Coordinates of C-alpha atoms and ligand atoms in Angstrom, one line a residue:
M593 CA 0.0 0.0 0.0
K594 CA 2.7 2.4 1.0
K595 CA 4.8 1.4 -1.9
T596 CA 1.9 2.1 -4.3
L597 CA 1.5 5.5 -2.9
Q598 CA 5.2 6.2 -3.1
L599 CA 5.1 5.0 -6.7
A600 CA 2.2 7.3 -7.5
L601 CA 4.0 10.3 -6.0
S602 CA 7.3 9.7 -7.8
A603 CA 5.2 9.1 -10.9
I604 CA 3.8 12.6 -10.8
L605 CA 7.3 14.0 -10.6
I606 CA 8.9 11.8 -13.2
F607 CA 6.0 11.9 -15.5
S608 CA 6.4 15.6 -16.2
L609 CA 10.0 15.1 -17.1
L610 CA 9.9 12.0 -19.2
W611 CA 6.5 11.6 -20.9
P612 CA 6.1 11.6 -23.8
S613 CA 9.3 12.6 -25.5
S614 CA 8.8 11.2 -29.0
I615 CA 6.5 9.0 -31.0
G616 CA 7.1 6.5 -33.7
A617 CA 9.8 4.2 -32.3
S618 CA 8.8 0.8 -31.0
D619 CA 11.2 0.4 -28.0
A620 CA 11.3 1.7 -24.5
T621 CA 13.7 1.1 -21.7
I622 CA 13.0 0.6 -18.0
G623 CA 14.3 3.7 -16.3
S624 CA 13.7 2.8 -12.6
E625 CA 15.2 0.1 -10.4
I626 CA 12.2 -2.2 -10.4
V627 CA 9.0 -1.6 -12.4
N628 CA 5.8 -3.7 -12.2
L629 CA 4.3 -5.2 -15.3
R630 CA 0.6 -5.0 -14.7
Q631 CA -2.6 -6.6 -16.1
G632 CA -4.1 -3.3 -17.0
P633 CA -3.3 0.4 -17.5
G634 CA -3.4 1.6 -13.9
L635 CA -1.8 1.2 -10.5
S636 CA -4.8 -0.8 -9.2
Y637 CA -4.2 -3.7 -11.6
P638 CA -2.5 -6.9 -10.4
V639 CA 1.2 -7.2 -11.0
I640 CA 2.2 -10.0 -13.5
D641 CA 5.9 -9.6 -13.4
Q642 CA 8.7 -7.3 -12.4
L643 CA 11.1 -5.6 -14.8
E644 CA 14.5 -4.3 -14.0
K645 CA 16.4 -1.1 -14.9
G646 CA 17.7 -1.4 -18.5
D647 CA 15.2 -4.0 -19.6
T648 CA 14.0 -3.3 -23.2
L649 CA 10.4 -3.4 -24.0
T650 CA 8.5 -3.5 -27.3
V651 CA 5.6 -1.0 -27.0
L652 CA 2.4 -2.4 -28.5
E653 CA -0.1 0.3 -27.6
A654 CA -0.5 3.4 -25.4
S655 CA -3.4 4.3 -23.2
G656 CA -3.0 7.6 -21.4
E657 CA 0.2 7.5 -19.5
W658 CA 0.4 3.7 -19.7
L659 CA 2.1 1.5 -22.2
Y660 CA 1.1 -2.0 -23.3
V661 CA 4.4 -3.7 -23.8
E662 CA 6.0 -7.0 -24.5
A663 CA 9.0 -7.9 -22.3
E664 CA 10.7 -11.3 -22.8
G665 CA 7.6 -12.9 -24.1
T666 CA 5.3 -11.5 -21.4
K667 CA 2.7 -8.9 -22.3
G668 CA 1.4 -6.3 -19.9
W669 CA 1.2 -2.7 -18.9
V670 CA 3.9 -0.4 -17.5
A671 CA 3.7 3.2 -16.4
S672 CA 5.2 5.2 -19.2
W673 CA 6.8 7.6 -16.7
L674 CA 9.0 4.8 -15.4
T675 CA 10.5 4.1 -18.9
T676 CA 13.1 6.3 -20.5
S677 CA 11.7 6.8 -24.0
A678 CA 8.1 6.6 -23.1
A679 CA 4.7 6.8 -24.7
Q680 CA 5.8 5.5 -28.0
L681 CA 3.4 4.0 -30.4
P682 CA 4.2 1.0 -32.5
A683 CA 6.5 1.7 -35.4
G684 CA 4.7 2.5 -38.6
K685 CA 1.6 3.5 -36.8
A686 CA 2.8 6.9 -35.8
A687 CA -0.3 8.6 -37.1
G688 CA -1.6 9.0 -33.5
V689 CA -5.0 10.2 -32.4
V690 CA -5.5 12.1 -29.2
I691 CA -8.8 11.5 -27.4
S692 CA -9.9 13.9 -24.8
Q693 CA -10.9 12.2 -21.5
A694 CA -12.3 15.5 -20.1
D695 CA -14.9 18.0 -20.9
H696 CA -13.7 21.6 -21.5
L697 CA -10.1 20.5 -22.0
N698 CA -8.3 23.7 -23.0
I699 CA -6.3 23.8 -26.2
R700 CA -3.6 26.4 -25.7
S701 CA -1.3 28.4 -28.0
E702 CA 1.8 27.2 -26.2
P703 CA 2.6 24.3 -23.9
S704 CA 2.0 26.3 -20.8
L705 CA -0.9 27.0 -18.4
S706 CA -0.5 30.7 -18.9
A707 CA -0.8 30.5 -22.7
A708 CA -3.9 31.8 -24.4
V709 CA -6.8 29.4 -24.8
L710 CA -7.7 28.8 -28.4
G711 CA -10.5 26.3 -27.9
Q712 CA -11.6 23.3 -26.0
L713 CA -12.0 19.5 -26.4
F714 CA -14.9 17.7 -25.0
K715 CA -14.8 14.1 -23.6
G716 CA -14.4 11.7 -26.5
N717 CA -13.3 14.4 -29.0
E718 CA -10.5 13.3 -31.2
A719 CA -7.6 15.3 -32.5
Q720 CA -4.6 14.6 -34.5
Y721 CA -1.3 14.0 -32.6
I722 CA 1.6 16.2 -33.7
K723 CA 4.2 16.0 -31.1
A724 CA 4.9 16.0 -27.3
D725 CA 6.7 18.4 -25.1
G726 CA 7.0 17.6 -21.4
E727 CA 3.5 17.0 -20.2
W728 CA 2.0 18.7 -23.2
I729 CA 0.8 17.3 -26.5
Q730 CA 0.5 19.4 -29.6
I731 CA -2.6 18.5 -31.5
K732 CA -4.5 19.6 -34.6
H733 CA -8.2 19.8 -34.1
G734 CA -10.1 21.0 -37.2
Q735 CA -8.2 23.9 -38.5
M736 CA -6.7 24.6 -35.1
T737 CA -3.2 23.7 -33.9
G738 CA -2.5 23.9 -30.2
W739 CA -1.4 22.2 -27.0
V740 CA -3.3 20.1 -24.5
S741 CA -2.3 18.7 -21.1
A742 CA -1.3 15.1 -21.6
K743 CA -2.9 14.2 -18.3
Y744 CA -6.4 14.5 -19.7
V745 CA -6.0 12.6 -23.0
T746 CA -5.4 9.1 -24.2
L747 CA -3.4 8.3 -27.2
S748 CA -4.5 5.8 -29.8
N749 CA -2.9 4.7 -33.0
Q750 CA -6.1 4.4 -34.9
Q751 CA -7.0 6.7 -37.7
P752 CA -9.5 9.4 -36.7
E753 CA -13.1 8.5 -37.1
K754 CA -15.1 10.8 -39.2
I755 CA -16.9 13.2 -36.9
E756 CA -20.5 12.5 -36.9
K757 CA -22.5 15.3 -38.3
A758 CA -24.4 16.7 -35.4
T759 CA -28.0 17.6 -36.1
S760 CA -29.0 21.0 -35.1
S761 CA -31.2 20.9 -32.1
L762 CA -31.4 24.6 -31.3
T763 CA -34.9 24.7 -32.6
G764 CA -37.2 26.1 -29.9
S765 CA -34.5 28.4 -28.5
T766 CA -34.4 32.2 -28.5
F767 CA -31.8 34.3 -30.2
T768 CA -31.0 37.6 -28.5
I769 CA -29.2 40.4 -30.4
N770 CA -26.0 41.5 -28.6
V771 CA -24.9 44.4 -30.8
D772 CA -26.4 47.8 -31.4
A773 CA -27.8 46.9 -34.8
V774 CA -27.6 44.0 -37.2
N775 CA -29.1 43.3 -40.6
I776 CA -31.8 40.8 -41.1
R777 CA -31.4 39.1 -44.4
K778 CA -33.4 37.0 -46.8
K779 CA -30.8 34.2 -47.0
A780 CA -27.8 33.0 -45.0
D781 CA -25.5 35.1 -47.1
L782 CA -23.9 38.5 -46.6
N783 CA -24.8 39.4 -50.2
S784 CA -28.5 38.5 -49.7
K785 CA -31.2 41.2 -49.6
K786 CA -31.5 43.1 -46.4
I787 CA -35.1 42.9 -45.2
G788 CA -34.7 44.8 -41.9
V789 CA -32.6 45.6 -38.9
A790 CA -32.6 44.1 -35.5
Y791 CA -31.5 46.0 -32.5
R792 CA -29.7 45.2 -29.2
G793 CA -31.8 43.2 -26.8
E794 CA -34.4 42.1 -29.4
R795 CA -35.3 38.4 -29.1
F796 CA -36.3 36.1 -31.9
K797 CA -37.6 32.6 -32.1
V798 CA -35.0 30.3 -33.7
V799 CA -36.2 28.3 -36.7
S800 CA -33.0 26.7 -37.7
Q801 CA -29.3 27.2 -37.8
S802 CA -26.6 27.0 -40.4
T803 CA -22.9 27.3 -39.4
N804 CA -22.6 31.1 -38.8
W805 CA -26.2 32.0 -39.4
V806 CA -29.4 31.6 -37.5
Q807 CA -32.8 31.5 -39.1
I808 CA -35.3 33.4 -37.1
E809 CA -39.0 34.2 -37.1
T810 CA -39.5 37.9 -37.6
K811 CA -42.1 40.0 -35.9
D812 CA -44.5 39.6 -38.9
G813 CA -44.2 35.8 -38.8
S814 CA -41.9 35.4 -41.8
V815 CA -38.5 33.7 -41.7
A816 CA -35.2 35.4 -42.2
W817 CA -31.5 35.1 -41.4
I818 CA -29.1 36.9 -38.9
Y819 CA -25.4 36.4 -38.5
S820 CA -25.2 34.2 -35.3
F821 CA -22.0 36.0 -34.1
Y822 CA -24.1 39.1 -33.3
G823 CA -26.2 37.4 -30.6
S824 CA -26.6 34.5 -28.3
F825 CA -28.9 31.6 -27.9
S826 CA -30.9 30.9 -24.8
G827 CA -34.0 29.1 -23.4
Q828 CA -34.1 25.7 -25.2
D829 CA -37.4 24.0 -24.5
A830 CA -37.6 21.3 -21.8
S831 CA -37.6 18.3 -24.1
K832 CA -34.4 19.4 -25.8
K833 CA -32.7 20.1 -22.5
A834 CA -33.7 16.6 -21.2
S835 CA -32.3 14.9 -24.3
S836 CA -29.0 16.5 -24.2
T837 CA -27.2 18.3 -21.4
S838 CA -24.3 19.2 -23.7
Q839 CA -26.5 22.1 -25.0
N840 CA -25.5 24.3 -22.1
E841 CA -23.2 27.0 -23.2
T842 CA -20.2 28.0 -21.2
V843 CA -17.6 30.7 -21.6
T844 CA -13.9 30.3 -21.3
I845 CA -11.7 33.1 -20.1
I846 CA -9.0 34.2 -22.6
Y847 CA -6.8 36.4 -20.5
N848 CA -5.3 36.0 -17.0
G849 CA -6.7 38.4 -14.5
T850 CA -10.0 39.1 -16.3
N851 CA -12.4 41.0 -14.2
L852 CA -15.7 39.4 -13.2
R853 CA -18.0 42.1 -12.2
S854 CA -21.2 42.6 -10.2
E855 CA -23.0 44.3 -13.1
A856 CA -22.8 44.4 -16.9
S857 CA -20.6 47.5 -16.9
T858 CA -16.9 48.3 -16.7
S859 CA -17.7 50.8 -13.9
S860 CA -19.2 48.2 -11.6
S861 CA -17.3 46.5 -8.8
V862 CA -15.0 43.5 -9.5
I863 CA -16.2 40.4 -7.7
Q864 CA -13.1 38.4 -8.5
R865 CA -10.5 37.9 -11.2
A866 CA -10.5 34.9 -13.5
Q867 CA -7.6 33.2 -15.1
A868 CA -7.2 32.1 -18.7
G869 CA -8.8 28.8 -19.4
E870 CA -11.4 28.9 -16.6
S871 CA -14.9 28.0 -17.7
Y872 CA -18.2 29.2 -16.3
P873 CA -21.8 28.4 -17.3
I874 CA -23.7 31.3 -19.0
T875 CA -26.9 32.2 -17.3
G876 CA -27.9 35.1 -19.4
T877 CA -26.7 38.0 -21.5
A878 CA -26.9 41.8 -21.1
G879 CA -25.6 43.8 -24.0
D880 CA -22.0 42.9 -24.7
W881 CA -21.8 41.0 -21.4
Y882 CA -22.4 37.5 -20.3
Q883 CA -24.0 36.7 -17.0
L884 CA -22.2 33.9 -15.3
S885 CA -22.8 31.7 -12.4
I886 CA -19.8 31.3 -10.1
D887 CA -20.4 28.9 -7.3
G888 CA -24.0 30.1 -7.3
Q889 CA -23.1 33.7 -7.3
E890 CA -24.0 36.0 -10.3
A891 CA -21.2 37.8 -12.1
Y892 CA -20.7 39.5 -15.5
V893 CA -17.9 39.3 -18.0
A894 CA -17.4 41.3 -21.2
N895 CA -18.0 39.1 -24.2
W896 CA -14.7 40.1 -26.0
L897 CA -12.7 38.6 -23.1
V898 CA -14.1 35.1 -23.5
T899 CA -14.7 32.4 -26.0
I900 CA -18.1 30.6 -26.1
N901 CA -18.3 26.9 -26.0
N902 CA -21.2 25.3 -27.6
P903 CA -20.5 21.6 -28.2
T904 CA -23.1 21.3 -30.9
K905 CA -21.9 24.3 -32.9
K906 CA -18.2 23.1 -32.6
T907 CA -19.0 19.6 -33.9
Q908 CA -20.9 21.1 -36.8
A909 CA -18.1 23.4 -37.7
A910 CA -15.6 20.5 -37.5
A911 CA -17.8 18.3 -39.6
K912 CA -18.1 21.0 -42.2
K913 CA -14.3 21.4 -42.4
I914 CA -13.7 17.7 -42.8
S915 CA -16.4 17.1 -45.4
T916 CA -15.2 19.8 -47.8
E917 CA -11.9 19.0 -49.4
R918 CA -10.5 22.2 -51.0
K919 CA -9.3 22.4 -54.5
K920 CA -6.9 24.9 -56.1
G921 CA -8.5 28.2 -57.1
S922 CA -11.3 27.7 -54.6
L923 CA -11.8 29.0 -51.1
K924 CA -14.5 26.5 -50.3
G925 CA -14.1 25.1 -46.7
L926 CA -12.2 28.2 -45.5
T927 CA -13.4 30.7 -43.0
I928 CA -12.1 34.2 -43.5
V929 CA -12.7 37.1 -41.1
V930 CA -12.7 40.5 -42.8
D931 CA -12.2 43.4 -40.4
P932 CA -13.2 46.9 -41.5
G933 CA -11.0 49.2 -39.4
H934 CA -12.6 51.5 -36.8
G935 CA -16.4 52.3 -36.7
G936 CA -18.9 54.1 -34.5
N937 CA -17.2 56.7 -32.2
D938 CA -13.9 55.6 -33.6
H939 CA -13.7 57.4 -36.9
G940 CA -10.1 56.4 -37.7
T941 CA -8.2 59.0 -39.6
T942 CA -9.8 61.9 -41.5
G943 CA -8.5 62.8 -44.9
V944 CA -7.4 66.3 -46.0
R945 CA -10.5 66.4 -48.1
G946 CA -12.7 65.1 -45.3
T947 CA -12.8 61.4 -46.0
E948 CA -13.6 59.3 -42.9
E949 CA -11.5 56.2 -42.7
K950 CA -14.2 54.2 -41.0
E951 CA -16.6 54.7 -44.0
I952 CA -14.2 53.6 -46.7
T953 CA -12.8 50.6 -44.7
L954 CA -16.4 49.3 -44.5
K955 CA -17.0 49.8 -48.2
T956 CA -13.7 48.1 -49.0
A957 CA -14.4 45.2 -46.6
E958 CA -17.8 44.7 -48.2
L959 CA -16.3 44.4 -51.7
L960 CA -13.6 42.0 -50.5
S961 CA -16.2 39.9 -48.6
S962 CA -18.3 39.4 -51.7
K963 CA -15.2 38.4 -53.8
L964 CA -14.2 35.9 -51.1
Q965 CA -17.7 34.5 -50.8
A966 CA -18.0 34.1 -54.6
A967 CA -14.9 31.8 -54.3
G968 CA -16.6 29.7 -51.7
A969 CA -15.2 31.1 -48.5
E970 CA -17.3 31.5 -45.4
V971 CA -16.8 35.2 -44.6
I972 CA -17.3 36.8 -41.2
M973 CA -17.2 40.6 -41.0
T974 CA -16.3 42.0 -37.6
R975 CA -18.8 44.8 -38.2
Q976 CA -21.4 45.2 -41.0
S977 CA -22.4 48.8 -40.1
D978 CA -21.1 52.0 -38.6
L979 CA -20.6 50.3 -35.2
Y980 CA -17.9 50.6 -32.6
V981 CA -16.3 47.1 -32.1
D982 CA -13.6 46.6 -29.4
L983 CA -10.3 45.4 -30.8
R984 CA -10.2 42.3 -28.6
K985 CA -13.7 41.5 -29.7
R986 CA -12.4 41.5 -33.3
V987 CA -9.7 39.1 -32.3
S988 CA -12.1 36.8 -30.5
T989 CA -14.3 36.7 -33.6
A990 CA -11.3 35.1 -35.4
H991 CA -10.7 32.7 -32.5
Q992 CA -14.4 31.7 -32.2
A993 CA -14.7 31.1 -35.9
Q994 CA -11.4 29.3 -36.0
A995 CA -10.6 31.6 -38.9
D996 CA -8.2 30.5 -41.6
A997 CA -7.3 34.1 -42.2
F998 CA -8.0 37.5 -40.7
I999 CA -7.8 40.5 -42.9
S1000 CA -7.9 44.0 -41.4
I1001 CA -8.6 46.9 -43.7
H1002 CA -7.3 50.4 -43.0
Y1003 CA -6.3 53.6 -44.7
D1004 CA -3.2 55.5 -43.5
A1005 CA -2.3 59.0 -42.4
T1006 CA 0.7 60.8 -41.1
T1007 CA 1.7 64.4 -40.3
D1008 CA 4.0 64.6 -43.4
S1009 CA 1.5 65.1 -46.2
S1010 CA 4.1 64.0 -48.8
V1011 CA 4.1 60.4 -47.6
T1012 CA 2.2 58.0 -49.8
G1013 CA 1.8 54.3 -50.5
L1014 CA 0.5 50.8 -49.7
T1015 CA 1.8 48.9 -46.6
T1016 CA 0.9 45.4 -45.3
Y1017 CA 1.6 44.6 -41.7
Y1018 CA 2.0 41.4 -39.7
T1019 CA 3.1 40.9 -36.1
N1020 CA 3.7 37.2 -35.5
S1021 CA 5.9 35.1 -37.7
Y1022 CA 3.0 32.8 -38.6
Q1023 CA 1.3 35.8 -40.2
K1024 CA 4.2 36.8 -42.4
E1025 CA 3.5 34.5 -45.4
L1026 CA -0.1 35.7 -45.6
A1027 CA 1.1 39.3 -45.5
Q1028 CA 3.6 38.6 -48.3
Y1029 CA 0.9 37.0 -50.6
V1030 CA -1.7 39.7 -49.9
H1031 CA 0.7 42.5 -50.4
A1032 CA 2.0 41.0 -53.7
G1033 CA -1.6 40.6 -54.9
A1034 CA -2.6 44.2 -53.9
S1035 CA 0.5 46.0 -55.1
K1036 CA 0.0 44.3 -58.5
Q1037 CA -3.5 45.8 -58.9
V1038 CA -3.1 49.4 -57.5
E1039 CA -0.8 52.1 -58.9
I1040 CA 0.2 53.8 -55.6
R1041 CA 3.7 53.6 -54.2
D1042 CA 4.7 50.2 -52.8
R1043 CA 5.9 50.5 -49.2
G1044 CA 6.3 46.7 -48.8
V1045 CA 5.5 44.2 -46.1
Q1046 CA 6.4 45.5 -42.6
L1047 CA 6.4 44.2 -39.1
G1048 CA 3.9 46.2 -37.0
N1049 CA 2.7 45.8 -33.4
Y1050 CA -1.1 45.9 -33.8
L1051 CA -3.4 44.3 -31.2
V1052 CA -5.6 42.7 -33.8
L1053 CA -2.5 40.9 -35.1
R1054 CA -0.5 40.5 -31.9
E1055 CA -3.3 38.7 -30.0
N1056 CA -4.5 36.8 -33.0
R1057 CA -3.6 33.1 -33.1
H1058 CA -4.5 32.8 -36.8
P1059 CA -2.8 34.0 -40.0
S1060 CA -3.7 37.7 -39.8
I1061 CA -2.7 40.8 -41.6
L1062 CA -3.4 44.5 -41.6
I1063 CA -3.3 46.4 -44.8
E1064 CA -3.1 50.2 -45.1
L1065 CA -4.4 51.0 -48.5
G1066 CA -2.8 54.4 -49.0
F1067 CA -2.6 57.8 -47.2
L1068 CA -5.6 60.0 -46.7
S1069 CA -3.1 62.7 -45.4
N1070 CA -1.9 63.2 -49.0
P1071 CA -4.4 65.2 -51.0
N1072 CA -3.6 63.5 -54.4
E1073 CA -3.6 60.0 -52.9
E1074 CA -6.8 60.8 -51.1
R1075 CA -8.4 61.6 -54.4
T1076 CA -7.1 58.3 -55.9
I1077 CA -7.9 55.9 -53.1
T1078 CA -11.4 57.1 -52.3
T1079 CA -12.9 56.0 -55.7
N1080 CA -15.0 53.0 -56.4
Y1081 CA -12.4 52.0 -59.1
Y1082 CA -9.6 52.0 -56.5
R1083 CA -11.6 49.9 -54.1
E1084 CA -12.5 47.4 -56.8
Q1085 CA -8.8 47.1 -57.9
A1086 CA -7.5 46.9 -54.3
T1087 CA -9.9 44.2 -53.2
L1088 CA -9.3 42.2 -56.4
G1089 CA -5.6 42.3 -55.5
I1090 CA -6.1 41.3 -51.9
Y1091 CA -8.4 38.6 -53.0
N1092 CA -5.9 37.2 -55.5
G1093 CA -3.2 37.2 -52.8
I1094 CA -5.5 35.3 -50.4
L1095 CA -6.3 32.8 -53.1
Q1096 CA -2.6 32.3 -54.0
Y1097 CA -1.7 32.0 -50.3
F1098 CA -4.2 29.1 -49.8
D1099 CA -3.3 27.4 -53.1
A1100 CA 0.4 27.4 -51.9
Q1101 CA -0.7 25.5 -48.7
L1102 CA -2.2 22.6 -50.7
Ligands
ZN327 ZN1 -7.0 52.7 -39.4

């Protein structure tokens, strides 16, 4: 009994150092003085044999931190943390699958508890194994690559099962608008006819749902579509709730030290601070805020500081990504977030001749969106009207959508009115290639000076975990350039160039 406890304790220590270091080889070596070979993958299983330091094992299978091995003709399980090159899968079967053993298992940007949370796995979710680092495993889940704690997953060498297409069971719920204003459209398409506007706090009966869109019943009883990112779902009917408890939405905190407040306002008192990765059930919404339940106590968090977890929506998105195999020259299966700079109270820069940056960024973004959609992409705009949208909210839109690309549209200005030209920025190294492609595409189509691709420290890029760029389409502070870049012709050419660059970037990834 005492020995088992001792073993368990040393296990926790050694586990973090040794497991799993690599995958793909078929041998492991006993690293401790005496190691028990057990009937099953756990300390509670009976001991079949004892192995000594230096004994070589053939690894047949892995389950969590346990290895099913063959040692001198005897098969059984050993704790991987007691072997020196542990957690290996049989040779030739290295295409490992990681299966989550926990709900709300955080997928992080780096192998560290303080790294940003990109998404979550639910119990039974499968992801592709990439590599291991200490007690972390790098995985690919849908379009997302990130790190999960090895403690909460098992490894399997089977090929991933096709994710079952989840049937939408949101019918019977209510959709509440969370932004100042949003267009109601005839079809689930940004180019579709606008048939009205819905305002903050308005509630609609949900008829059906399609990826990023929700079909609602309007006040006059007809059906129409709204972009589902602009609101939240609530109040499923009793029968739906009984049939599936996984419908309950939760939020996951993105940043360490996020304030949880007593009311839905930044001026209200802070009840407590939450850490990145913590999840709380959503009990309601109030404007841009989520009402949460924390040990029975009510608290509010701003929606741009969290990601939402809705298991049904996630599975649907994953199924969609898997079922569509992309071909060259097409953007089908890709999700692209288009970010028109500024909006609302934030006017951006104002041209010498009075042009407001926020107006032309939106016009440009609309043109770009329609080109991307025509090529088959799923396009999400961070704003569709003259609306103030927090920068962090723009980034969280990319995270929630698991965007394949994030394109921020801006127009430039500086105190020196002689400065002109086109500049494309990136912040993180994984954004550079997209910046190069987009810039090459745009500079080919427009006639203004080429200022090249530059490294810039912009929040929407810096905090963005996806390939993201910010393009400055010329200077409004130069009177001649202002005249050129505010025309429909210029916007048409510039968006064609950006579109070409995006297409070539994705074609190069195939
Ligand atoms: Zn700007």
